[in-house]
Amino acid sequence: MAALYIIPILAVLILIHEFGHFITARMAGIRVHEFGIGLPPRLAGFTRNGILYSFNALPIGGFVRVLGEDGKSFEPDSLQAKSRARRALFFGAGSLMNLLLAIVLITVLVGARGDTITHVYVAGVEDGSPAAQAGWQVGDQFLKVDGKEITSVDQMVGSTDDFVGKPMSVTLQRGGQTVQTTVVPRLDPPPGQGRTGIEVVSAAASRIAVDTVTAGSPAAQAGILPGDTLLTVDGHAITDGQALLLTLQAHQGESIPLRLERDGQAREVQVQVPQASSSDAQPTIGIGLSQHVITQPVAWWKVVPRGVAETFNSLHLMVTGVVSLVQGQATLSGVAGPIGMGQLTSEMLKLSPEPAWVTLFNISALLSLNLALLNLIPFPALDGGRLFFLLIELIRGKRVPPEKEGMVHFVGLVVLLTFMLVVAYHDIDRIVSGTPFIR
């Protein structure tokens, strides 16, 4: 049922997007015929100052209908009669509102939650990759790149982009030991491998305690009890959930020491780690964990700058991801429609150690940024496609005939709807087959 959170989230994000178009239309003197909440069929509505405010049956988003958007009206208060600058403002306002919403949400998170300490790990290494040649191993934690402390996956990805074709010094932590390495990120990596050939995961620094123990499991046989606090596993400090999972993954089929604290006393037990049930599954020793994320207050004068900076860092990573997708360096496995977003929301709420409201704020902020970015892609029927026609108009010095532009946008809409159907099919197939979105 947690997947249903995606319905109000998308509704608000799209409604904010359309409100951007609405307010700029009013500011630019463009006549608005209708501002719709939800999508037709219409349930109710009222008219004020010549604008119909409608309430519609499908509770996802909304729409703004303005004079001249079909290219047939050139009256003084129509969209077509306005200057290029005003039309550009109208088309780009929806994405701008989504960007501003993301900044607000992330700033609220920074102020209310405080700073988290993020640990970044190697979760997989491709054979023959630069990472393999540098000796990187699953479970290694990134400490520094080129002497700069690593505090996020975004920063790690950005660093590898900066050092394409050049030696990059990387400091790792492995089993309590510091390891100095050098790697050369590739210019043209194989699809899905990235520049160094690794999978990267991150986790917020947390205190990890045992919540439940399955009867007869390796943990039960080792004498682990609910309430125990985990300290180290095979010499690796357990500073977050990923540290434990990655260490267990690296020691499948082995017996390893696990140090824990019980009633204020430290003790050590020996745990047999079973083989995972499949190549893409995690080995489990039969414990459920509770995580308490460690946060640090942020000074009030730093909250807004930090929120803005984190927003644009996330936006930069999204742009990089879209470019990699277009260049064929990334797969479509991470693409999702509303159904897939519902699955993703459910899994994030289940897996995240953060309070539910923090997770939902994060999801909302990231989806708002996605909506802002994707709408600006210069593809027909999107806001970016309409802005692209304005650019053509600027270069040519005259407009593309409205009927020709309209036909291009119609074809683009058909292509987009077809793509959405394909994505929806894969979303449903993933859910029916029991395949998780987050692996």
Short mmCIF file of C-alpha atoms in Angstrom, two decimals:
data_model
loop_
_atom_site.label_atom_id
_atom_site.label_comp_id
_atom_site.label_asym_id
_atom_site.label_seq_id
_atom_site.Cartn_x
_atom_site.Cartn_y
_atom_site.Cartn_z
CA MET A 1 0.00 0.00 0.00
CA ALA A 2 3.01 2.30 0.44
CA ALA A 3 3.24 2.44 -3.36
CA LEU A 4 0.06 4.55 -3.36
CA TYR A 5 2.01 7.47 -1.89
CA ILE A 6 3.15 8.12 -5.46
CA ILE A 7 -0.37 9.28 -6.44
CA PRO A 8 -0.50 12.42 -4.24
CA ILE A 9 3.21 13.06 -4.84
CA LEU A 10 2.80 13.12 -8.64
CA ALA A 11 -0.46 15.05 -8.35
CA VAL A 12 1.22 17.83 -6.37
CA LEU A 13 4.32 17.93 -8.59
CA ILE A 14 2.31 18.20 -11.82
CA LEU A 15 -0.08 20.70 -10.26
CA ILE A 16 2.87 22.89 -9.19
CA HIS A 17 4.23 22.58 -12.74
CA GLU A 18 0.94 23.73 -14.25
CA PHE A 19 0.63 26.53 -11.72
CA GLY A 20 3.91 27.87 -13.08
CA HIS A 21 2.36 28.05 -16.56
CA PHE A 22 -0.79 29.62 -15.10
CA ILE A 23 0.90 32.40 -13.13
CA THR A 24 3.26 33.36 -15.97
CA ALA A 25 0.35 33.42 -18.43
CA ARG A 26 -1.40 35.89 -16.15
CA MET A 27 1.77 37.96 -15.77
CA ALA A 28 2.41 37.98 -19.54
CA GLY A 29 -1.15 39.02 -20.38
CA ILE A 30 -2.09 35.69 -21.98
CA ARG A 31 -5.78 34.87 -21.65
CA VAL A 32 -6.33 31.71 -19.61
CA HIS A 33 -9.47 29.76 -20.48
CA GLU A 34 -9.17 27.04 -17.83
CA PHE A 35 -7.04 25.94 -14.89
CA GLY A 36 -7.84 22.31 -14.20
CA ILE A 37 -7.10 20.35 -11.04
CA GLY A 38 -6.87 16.70 -12.04
CA LEU A 39 -7.53 15.41 -15.54
CA PRO A 40 -10.92 15.15 -17.34
CA PRO A 41 -13.71 14.17 -17.25
CA ARG A 42 -14.79 17.28 -15.37
CA LEU A 43 -16.64 16.82 -12.08
CA ALA A 44 -17.28 20.42 -11.06
CA GLY A 45 -16.01 23.93 -11.54
CA PHE A 46 -16.60 27.64 -11.15
CA THR A 47 -15.74 30.69 -13.22
CA ARG A 48 -13.99 33.74 -11.84
CA ASN A 49 -12.71 36.71 -13.85
CA GLY A 50 -13.35 34.78 -17.03
CA ILE A 51 -11.28 31.74 -15.99
CA LEU A 52 -12.84 28.34 -15.45
CA TYR A 53 -11.38 26.59 -12.39
CA SER A 54 -12.32 22.95 -12.85
CA PHE A 55 -12.12 19.87 -10.65
CA ASN A 56 -11.65 16.69 -12.64
CA ALA A 57 -12.05 12.98 -12.09
CA LEU A 58 -8.46 11.73 -12.46
CA PRO A 59 -6.51 12.94 -9.40
CA ILE A 60 -3.13 13.23 -11.10
CA GLY A 61 -1.81 16.70 -11.78
CA GLY A 62 -3.65 19.35 -13.73
CA PHE A 63 -3.57 21.48 -16.87
CA VAL A 64 -3.73 25.06 -18.13
CA ARG A 65 -5.63 25.93 -21.31
CA VAL A 66 -4.74 29.30 -22.83
CA LEU A 67 -5.91 31.24 -25.88
CA GLY A 68 -3.79 30.55 -28.94
CA GLU A 69 -2.04 27.39 -27.73
CA ASP A 70 -3.47 25.61 -30.80
CA GLY A 71 -1.85 28.20 -33.08
CA LYS A 72 -5.17 29.37 -34.49
CA SER A 73 -5.65 32.64 -32.61
CA PHE A 74 -3.52 35.78 -32.91
CA GLU A 75 -5.68 38.07 -30.80
CA PRO A 76 -3.73 40.58 -28.66
CA ASP A 77 -4.15 38.47 -25.50
CA SER A 78 -3.37 35.14 -27.16
CA LEU A 79 -0.17 33.14 -26.69
CA GLN A 80 0.73 33.55 -30.35
CA ALA A 81 0.57 37.37 -30.16
CA LYS A 82 3.18 37.63 -27.40
CA SER A 83 6.89 38.26 -27.83
CA ARG A 84 9.38 35.41 -27.98
CA ALA A 85 10.61 36.27 -24.49
CA ARG A 86 7.12 36.03 -22.98
CA ARG A 87 6.34 32.81 -24.78
CA ALA A 88 9.68 31.35 -23.62
CA LEU A 89 8.85 32.37 -20.05
CA PHE A 90 5.45 30.69 -20.33
CA PHE A 91 6.88 27.43 -21.70
CA GLY A 92 9.75 27.28 -19.18
CA ALA A 93 7.78 28.33 -16.10
CA GLY A 94 6.55 24.81 -15.25
CA SER A 95 10.08 23.44 -15.00
CA LEU A 96 11.18 26.50 -13.05
CA MET A 97 8.43 25.89 -10.48
CA ASN A 98 9.50 22.25 -10.12
CA LEU A 99 13.09 23.37 -9.58
CA LEU A 100 12.00 25.87 -6.91
CA LEU A 101 9.87 23.20 -5.20
CA ALA A 102 12.85 20.84 -5.08
CA ILE A 103 14.99 23.58 -3.52
CA VAL A 104 12.32 24.22 -0.87
CA LEU A 105 11.93 20.51 -0.04
CA ILE A 106 15.66 19.85 0.19
CA THR A 107 16.22 23.02 2.23
CA VAL A 108 13.52 21.92 4.68
CA LEU A 109 15.25 18.54 4.98
CA VAL A 110 18.62 20.17 5.64
CA GLY A 111 17.16 22.43 8.32
CA ALA A 112 14.94 19.86 10.02
CA ARG A 113 17.07 16.74 9.78
CA GLY A 114 20.56 18.22 9.86
CA ASP A 115 23.66 16.88 8.18
CA THR A 116 24.15 13.18 7.65
CA ILE A 117 27.57 11.61 7.21
CA THR A 118 27.50 9.61 3.98
CA HIS A 119 29.72 6.60 3.37
CA VAL A 120 30.36 5.53 -0.23
CA TYR A 121 31.29 1.91 -1.04
CA VAL A 122 32.32 -0.34 -3.89
CA ALA A 123 29.41 -2.76 -4.41
CA GLY A 124 30.70 -4.57 -7.50
CA VAL A 125 33.81 -4.71 -9.70
CA GLU A 126 33.82 -5.72 -13.39
CA ASP A 127 36.57 -8.10 -14.48
CA GLY A 128 39.32 -6.38 -16.45
CA SER A 129 38.05 -2.91 -15.55
CA PRO A 130 40.30 -0.06 -14.36
CA ALA A 131 38.98 -0.67 -10.83
CA ALA A 132 39.95 -4.36 -11.00
CA GLN A 133 43.41 -3.42 -12.26
CA ALA A 134 43.74 -0.98 -9.33
CA GLY A 135 42.87 -3.78 -6.89
CA TRP A 136 39.54 -2.44 -5.70
CA GLN A 137 37.33 -4.94 -3.87
CA VAL A 138 33.66 -5.22 -2.95
CA GLY A 139 33.16 -3.51 0.41
CA ASP A 140 35.95 -0.96 0.01
CA GLN A 141 34.92 2.45 1.34
CA PHE A 142 35.99 5.59 -0.52
CA LEU A 143 37.76 8.03 1.76
CA LYS A 144 39.45 10.50 -0.58
CA VAL A 145 39.86 11.18 -4.31
CA ASP A 146 42.77 13.41 -5.32
CA GLY A 147 43.11 14.38 -1.66
CA LYS A 148 39.46 15.50 -1.31
CA GLU A 149 37.15 13.72 1.13
CA ILE A 150 34.32 11.77 -0.56
CA THR A 151 30.92 12.55 0.94
CA SER A 152 28.49 11.44 -1.78
CA VAL A 153 28.06 9.24 -4.84
CA ASP A 154 27.56 12.42 -6.90
CA GLN A 155 30.98 13.64 -5.87
CA MET A 156 32.57 10.29 -6.71
CA VAL A 157 30.95 10.21 -10.17
CA GLY A 158 31.95 13.82 -10.81
CA SER A 159 35.55 13.07 -9.86
CA THR A 160 35.83 10.18 -12.32
CA ASP A 161 34.46 12.45 -15.06
CA ASP A 162 37.12 15.04 -14.22
CA PHE A 163 39.94 12.49 -14.49
CA VAL A 164 38.99 10.74 -17.75
CA GLY A 165 42.16 9.31 -19.29
CA LYS A 166 44.31 10.56 -16.39
CA PRO A 167 45.63 8.84 -13.24
CA MET A 168 43.35 9.46 -10.25
CA SER A 169 44.59 8.82 -6.70
CA VAL A 170 41.97 7.14 -4.53
CA THR A 171 42.23 6.41 -0.81
CA LEU A 172 40.16 3.44 0.37
CA GLN A 173 39.37 1.90 3.72
CA ARG A 174 39.44 -1.90 3.80
CA GLY A 175 39.02 -3.91 7.00
CA GLY A 176 40.12 -1.04 9.21
CA GLN A 177 43.21 -0.40 7.03
CA THR A 178 43.83 2.56 4.73
CA VAL A 179 44.74 1.57 1.15
CA GLN A 180 46.25 3.96 -1.42
CA THR A 181 45.39 3.22 -5.06
CA THR A 182 45.58 4.82 -8.50
CA VAL A 183 43.00 4.32 -11.26
CA VAL A 184 42.59 5.72 -14.79
CA PRO A 185 38.88 6.33 -15.68
CA ARG A 186 37.95 5.28 -19.22
CA LEU A 187 36.75 7.65 -21.92
CA ASP A 188 34.40 5.14 -23.60
CA PRO A 189 33.44 2.41 -21.11
CA PRO A 190 31.26 -0.57 -22.11
CA PRO A 191 27.51 0.08 -21.66
CA GLY A 192 26.41 -0.10 -18.04
CA GLN A 193 29.92 -0.30 -16.56
CA GLY A 194 30.84 3.32 -15.93
CA ARG A 195 34.26 4.86 -16.28
CA THR A 196 36.01 2.73 -13.64
CA GLY A 197 33.87 -0.42 -13.94
CA ILE A 198 32.26 -0.51 -10.51
CA GLU A 199 28.88 -0.41 -8.86
CA VAL A 200 28.70 2.24 -6.15
CA VAL A 201 26.36 2.40 -3.15
CA SER A 202 26.11 4.83 -0.30
CA ALA A 203 24.63 4.84 3.18
CA ALA A 204 24.19 7.34 5.97
CA ALA A 205 26.28 6.74 9.08
CA SER A 206 24.05 4.90 11.54
CA ARG A 207 24.04 2.95 14.77
CA ILE A 208 22.99 -0.59 13.85
CA ALA A 209 21.13 -2.83 16.28
CA VAL A 210 19.52 -6.25 15.96
CA ASP A 211 15.74 -5.97 15.87
CA THR A 212 14.76 -9.60 15.20
CA VAL A 213 16.49 -12.98 14.97
CA THR A 214 15.05 -15.82 12.90
CA ALA A 215 14.86 -19.13 14.79
CA GLY A 216 17.39 -21.69 13.54
CA SER A 217 19.27 -19.08 11.46
CA PRO A 218 23.08 -18.67 11.52
CA ALA A 219 22.60 -15.64 13.78
CA ALA A 220 20.49 -17.65 16.24
CA GLN A 221 23.05 -20.47 16.23
CA ALA A 222 25.80 -17.92 16.97
CA GLY A 223 23.86 -16.64 20.00
CA ILE A 224 22.93 -13.21 18.63
CA LEU A 225 19.91 -11.72 20.43
CA PRO A 226 17.44 -8.89 19.68
CA GLY A 227 18.75 -5.65 21.17
CA ASP A 228 22.41 -6.43 20.46
CA THR A 229 24.33 -3.52 18.90
CA LEU A 230 26.65 -4.55 16.08
CA LEU A 231 30.20 -3.18 16.26
CA THR A 232 32.42 -4.99 13.76
CA VAL A 233 32.21 -7.91 11.34
CA ASP A 234 35.44 -9.59 10.22
CA GLY A 235 37.29 -6.54 11.47
CA HIS A 236 35.16 -4.07 9.47
CA ALA A 237 33.47 -1.40 11.56
CA ILE A 238 29.69 -1.54 11.13
CA THR A 239 28.97 2.15 10.72
CA ASP A 240 25.88 1.65 8.54
CA GLY A 241 23.75 -1.11 7.02
CA GLN A 242 25.74 -1.29 3.78
CA ALA A 243 28.97 -2.01 5.64
CA LEU A 244 27.37 -5.18 7.06
CA LEU A 245 25.72 -6.29 3.80
CA LEU A 246 28.84 -5.82 1.67
CA THR A 247 31.03 -7.69 4.16
CA LEU A 248 28.58 -10.61 4.26
CA GLN A 249 28.50 -10.59 0.44
CA ALA A 250 32.29 -10.85 0.31
CA HIS A 251 32.41 -13.80 2.78
CA GLN A 252 29.67 -16.13 1.52
CA GLY A 253 30.24 -19.71 2.68
CA GLU A 254 32.72 -18.64 5.35
CA SER A 255 32.68 -18.39 9.13
CA ILE A 256 33.54 -14.85 10.27
CA PRO A 257 33.85 -13.10 13.65
CA LEU A 258 31.17 -10.60 14.61
CA ARG A 259 31.71 -8.27 17.54
CA LEU A 260 28.66 -6.88 19.33
CA GLU A 261 27.61 -5.05 22.45
CA ARG A 262 25.04 -6.43 24.91
CA ASP A 263 24.07 -4.78 28.18
CA GLY A 264 27.08 -2.49 27.95
CA GLN A 265 29.50 -5.38 27.47
CA ALA A 266 31.38 -6.15 24.25
CA ARG A 267 31.51 -9.76 23.11
CA GLU A 268 32.49 -11.68 19.99
CA VAL A 269 30.64 -14.51 18.24
CA GLN A 270 31.42 -16.61 15.18
CA VAL A 271 28.81 -16.54 12.39
CA GLN A 272 28.54 -18.86 9.40
CA VAL A 273 27.58 -16.83 6.30
CA PRO A 274 25.47 -18.91 3.87
CA GLN A 275 25.64 -18.68 0.09
CA ALA A 276 23.11 -16.28 -1.44
CA SER A 277 20.13 -17.94 -3.12
CA SER A 278 21.00 -16.35 -6.50
CA SER A 279 23.67 -14.20 -8.11
CA ASP A 280 21.68 -11.00 -7.57
CA ALA A 281 20.53 -11.78 -4.02
CA GLN A 282 22.17 -10.77 -0.75
CA PRO A 283 23.32 -13.44 1.72
CA THR A 284 21.47 -13.27 5.02
CA ILE A 285 22.32 -14.56 8.47
CA GLY A 286 18.75 -14.25 9.72
CA ILE A 287 18.59 -10.92 11.47
CA GLY A 288 16.39 -7.85 11.07
CA LEU A 289 18.10 -4.55 11.71
CA SER A 290 17.05 -1.23 13.17
CA GLN A 291 19.11 1.76 12.15
CA HIS A 292 19.41 5.10 13.88
CA VAL A 293 20.84 7.65 11.45
CA ILE A 294 23.45 9.92 12.97
CA THR A 295 22.87 13.59 12.14
CA GLN A 296 24.58 16.85 12.97
CA PRO A 297 22.77 20.22 13.23
CA VAL A 298 23.39 22.72 10.43
CA ALA A 299 23.93 26.37 11.39
CA TRP A 300 20.86 28.40 10.44
CA TRP A 301 22.77 30.67 8.05
CA LYS A 302 24.03 27.64 6.12
CA VAL A 303 20.65 25.93 5.65
CA VAL A 304 19.49 27.73 2.49
CA PRO A 305 22.90 27.70 0.71
CA ARG A 306 23.26 24.00 1.56
CA GLY A 307 19.77 23.25 0.26
CA VAL A 308 20.47 25.07 -3.01
CA ALA A 309 23.86 23.37 -3.41
CA GLU A 310 22.45 19.88 -2.78
CA THR A 311 19.63 20.54 -5.25
CA PHE A 312 22.01 21.50 -8.05
CA ASN A 313 24.34 18.59 -7.23
CA SER A 314 21.39 16.23 -7.71
CA LEU A 315 20.41 18.03 -10.91
CA HIS A 316 23.96 17.69 -12.25
CA LEU A 317 23.89 13.95 -11.61
CA MET A 318 20.54 13.66 -13.43
CA VAL A 319 21.90 15.54 -16.45
CA THR A 320 24.90 13.21 -16.49
CA GLY A 321 22.56 10.21 -16.33
CA VAL A 322 20.43 11.45 -19.23
CA VAL A 323 23.55 12.08 -21.33
CA SER A 324 24.85 8.58 -20.54
CA LEU A 325 21.47 7.12 -21.52
CA VAL A 326 21.47 8.98 -24.84
CA GLN A 327 25.07 7.90 -25.53
CA GLY A 328 24.23 4.27 -24.77
CA GLN A 329 26.50 4.11 -21.72
CA ALA A 330 23.56 3.39 -19.40
CA THR A 331 20.67 0.95 -19.74
CA LEU A 332 16.93 1.55 -19.58
CA SER A 333 16.61 -0.59 -16.45
CA GLY A 334 16.43 2.52 -14.28
CA VAL A 335 13.66 4.15 -16.34
CA ALA A 336 10.21 4.01 -14.73
CA GLY A 337 6.73 5.36 -15.26
CA PRO A 338 4.17 6.08 -12.54
CA ILE A 339 3.76 2.35 -11.81
CA GLY A 340 7.49 1.84 -11.42
CA MET A 341 7.73 4.98 -9.32
CA GLY A 342 5.14 3.47 -6.99
CA GLN A 343 7.26 0.34 -6.64
CA LEU A 344 10.37 2.45 -6.06
CA THR A 345 8.57 4.49 -3.37
CA SER A 346 7.44 1.34 -1.58
CA GLU A 347 10.94 -0.18 -1.62
CA MET A 348 12.61 3.03 -0.46
CA LEU A 349 10.21 3.35 2.46
CA LYS A 350 10.98 -0.24 3.42
CA LEU A 351 14.76 -0.03 3.04
CA SER A 352 15.53 3.51 4.22
CA PRO A 353 16.63 3.93 7.83
CA GLU A 354 15.24 7.47 7.75
CA PRO A 355 11.77 8.42 9.07
CA ALA A 356 9.03 8.01 6.47
CA TRP A 357 8.52 11.77 6.04
CA VAL A 358 12.22 12.24 5.23
CA THR A 359 12.10 9.50 2.60
CA LEU A 360 8.93 10.94 1.04
CA PHE A 361 10.44 14.44 0.98
CA ASN A 362 13.53 13.06 -0.75
CA ILE A 363 11.44 11.17 -3.31
CA SER A 364 9.30 14.25 -3.98
CA ALA A 365 12.34 16.49 -4.42
CA LEU A 366 14.07 14.08 -6.81
CA LEU A 367 10.91 13.51 -8.87
CA SER A 368 10.33 17.28 -9.03
CA LEU A 369 13.84 17.71 -10.42
CA ASN A 370 13.21 14.89 -12.89
CA LEU A 371 10.01 16.57 -14.05
CA ALA A 372 11.81 19.89 -14.47
CA LEU A 373 14.65 18.36 -16.45
CA LEU A 374 12.68 15.98 -18.67
CA ASN A 375 10.19 18.67 -19.67
CA LEU A 376 13.06 20.79 -20.99
CA ILE A 377 14.36 18.07 -23.30
CA PRO A 378 13.94 19.48 -26.86
CA PHE A 379 11.48 16.80 -27.95
CA PRO A 380 8.17 17.60 -29.68
CA ALA A 381 5.12 17.96 -27.39
CA LEU A 382 7.32 18.74 -24.37
CA ASP A 383 7.96 22.27 -23.11
CA GLY A 384 11.53 21.87 -24.32
CA GLY A 385 10.24 21.05 -27.81
CA ARG A 386 8.21 24.26 -27.87
CA LEU A 387 11.24 26.22 -26.66
CA PHE A 388 13.23 24.62 -29.49
CA PHE A 389 10.74 25.96 -32.02
CA LEU A 390 11.22 29.41 -30.48
CA LEU A 391 14.96 29.00 -31.06
CA ILE A 392 14.32 28.08 -34.69
CA GLU A 393 12.10 31.15 -34.99
CA LEU A 394 14.88 33.32 -33.54
CA ILE A 395 17.44 31.92 -36.01
CA ARG A 396 15.14 32.15 -39.04
CA GLY A 397 13.69 35.50 -38.11
CA LYS A 398 10.17 34.22 -38.72
CA ARG A 399 7.82 31.64 -37.28
CA VAL A 400 7.36 28.06 -38.33
CA PRO A 401 3.79 27.83 -39.69
CA PRO A 402 1.51 26.85 -36.77
CA GLU A 403 -0.02 23.92 -38.65
CA LYS A 404 3.43 22.41 -39.31
CA GLU A 405 4.55 22.93 -35.72
CA GLY A 406 1.29 21.44 -34.50
CA MET A 407 1.80 18.33 -36.64
CA VAL A 408 5.33 17.86 -35.26
CA HIS A 409 4.05 18.12 -31.68
CA PHE A 410 1.25 15.66 -32.47
CA VAL A 411 3.73 13.09 -33.79
CA GLY A 412 5.92 13.69 -30.74
CA LEU A 413 2.94 13.13 -28.46
CA VAL A 414 2.19 9.80 -30.16
CA VAL A 415 5.81 8.72 -29.74
CA LEU A 416 5.79 9.75 -26.06
CA LEU A 417 2.54 7.90 -25.36
CA THR A 418 3.94 4.79 -27.08
CA PHE A 419 7.11 5.01 -25.00
CA MET A 420 5.04 5.42 -21.83
CA LEU A 421 3.07 2.27 -22.70
CA VAL A 422 6.31 0.32 -23.21
CA VAL A 423 7.67 1.57 -19.88
CA ALA A 424 4.37 0.72 -18.15
CA TYR A 425 4.55 -2.82 -19.58
CA HIS A 426 8.06 -3.30 -18.19
CA ASP A 427 7.01 -1.79 -14.83
CA ILE A 428 4.12 -4.26 -14.56
CA ASP A 429 6.28 -7.17 -15.72
CA ARG A 430 8.90 -6.34 -13.06
CA ILE A 431 6.25 -6.30 -10.33
CA VAL A 432 4.52 -9.51 -11.51
CA SER A 433 7.85 -11.35 -11.73
CA GLY A 434 8.75 -10.21 -8.21
CA THR A 435 11.88 -8.37 -9.38
CA PRO A 436 12.82 -5.52 -7.04
CA PHE A 437 13.48 -2.08 -8.51
CA ILE A 438 16.30 -1.44 -6.04
CA ARG A 439 18.96 -4.14 -6.24
#
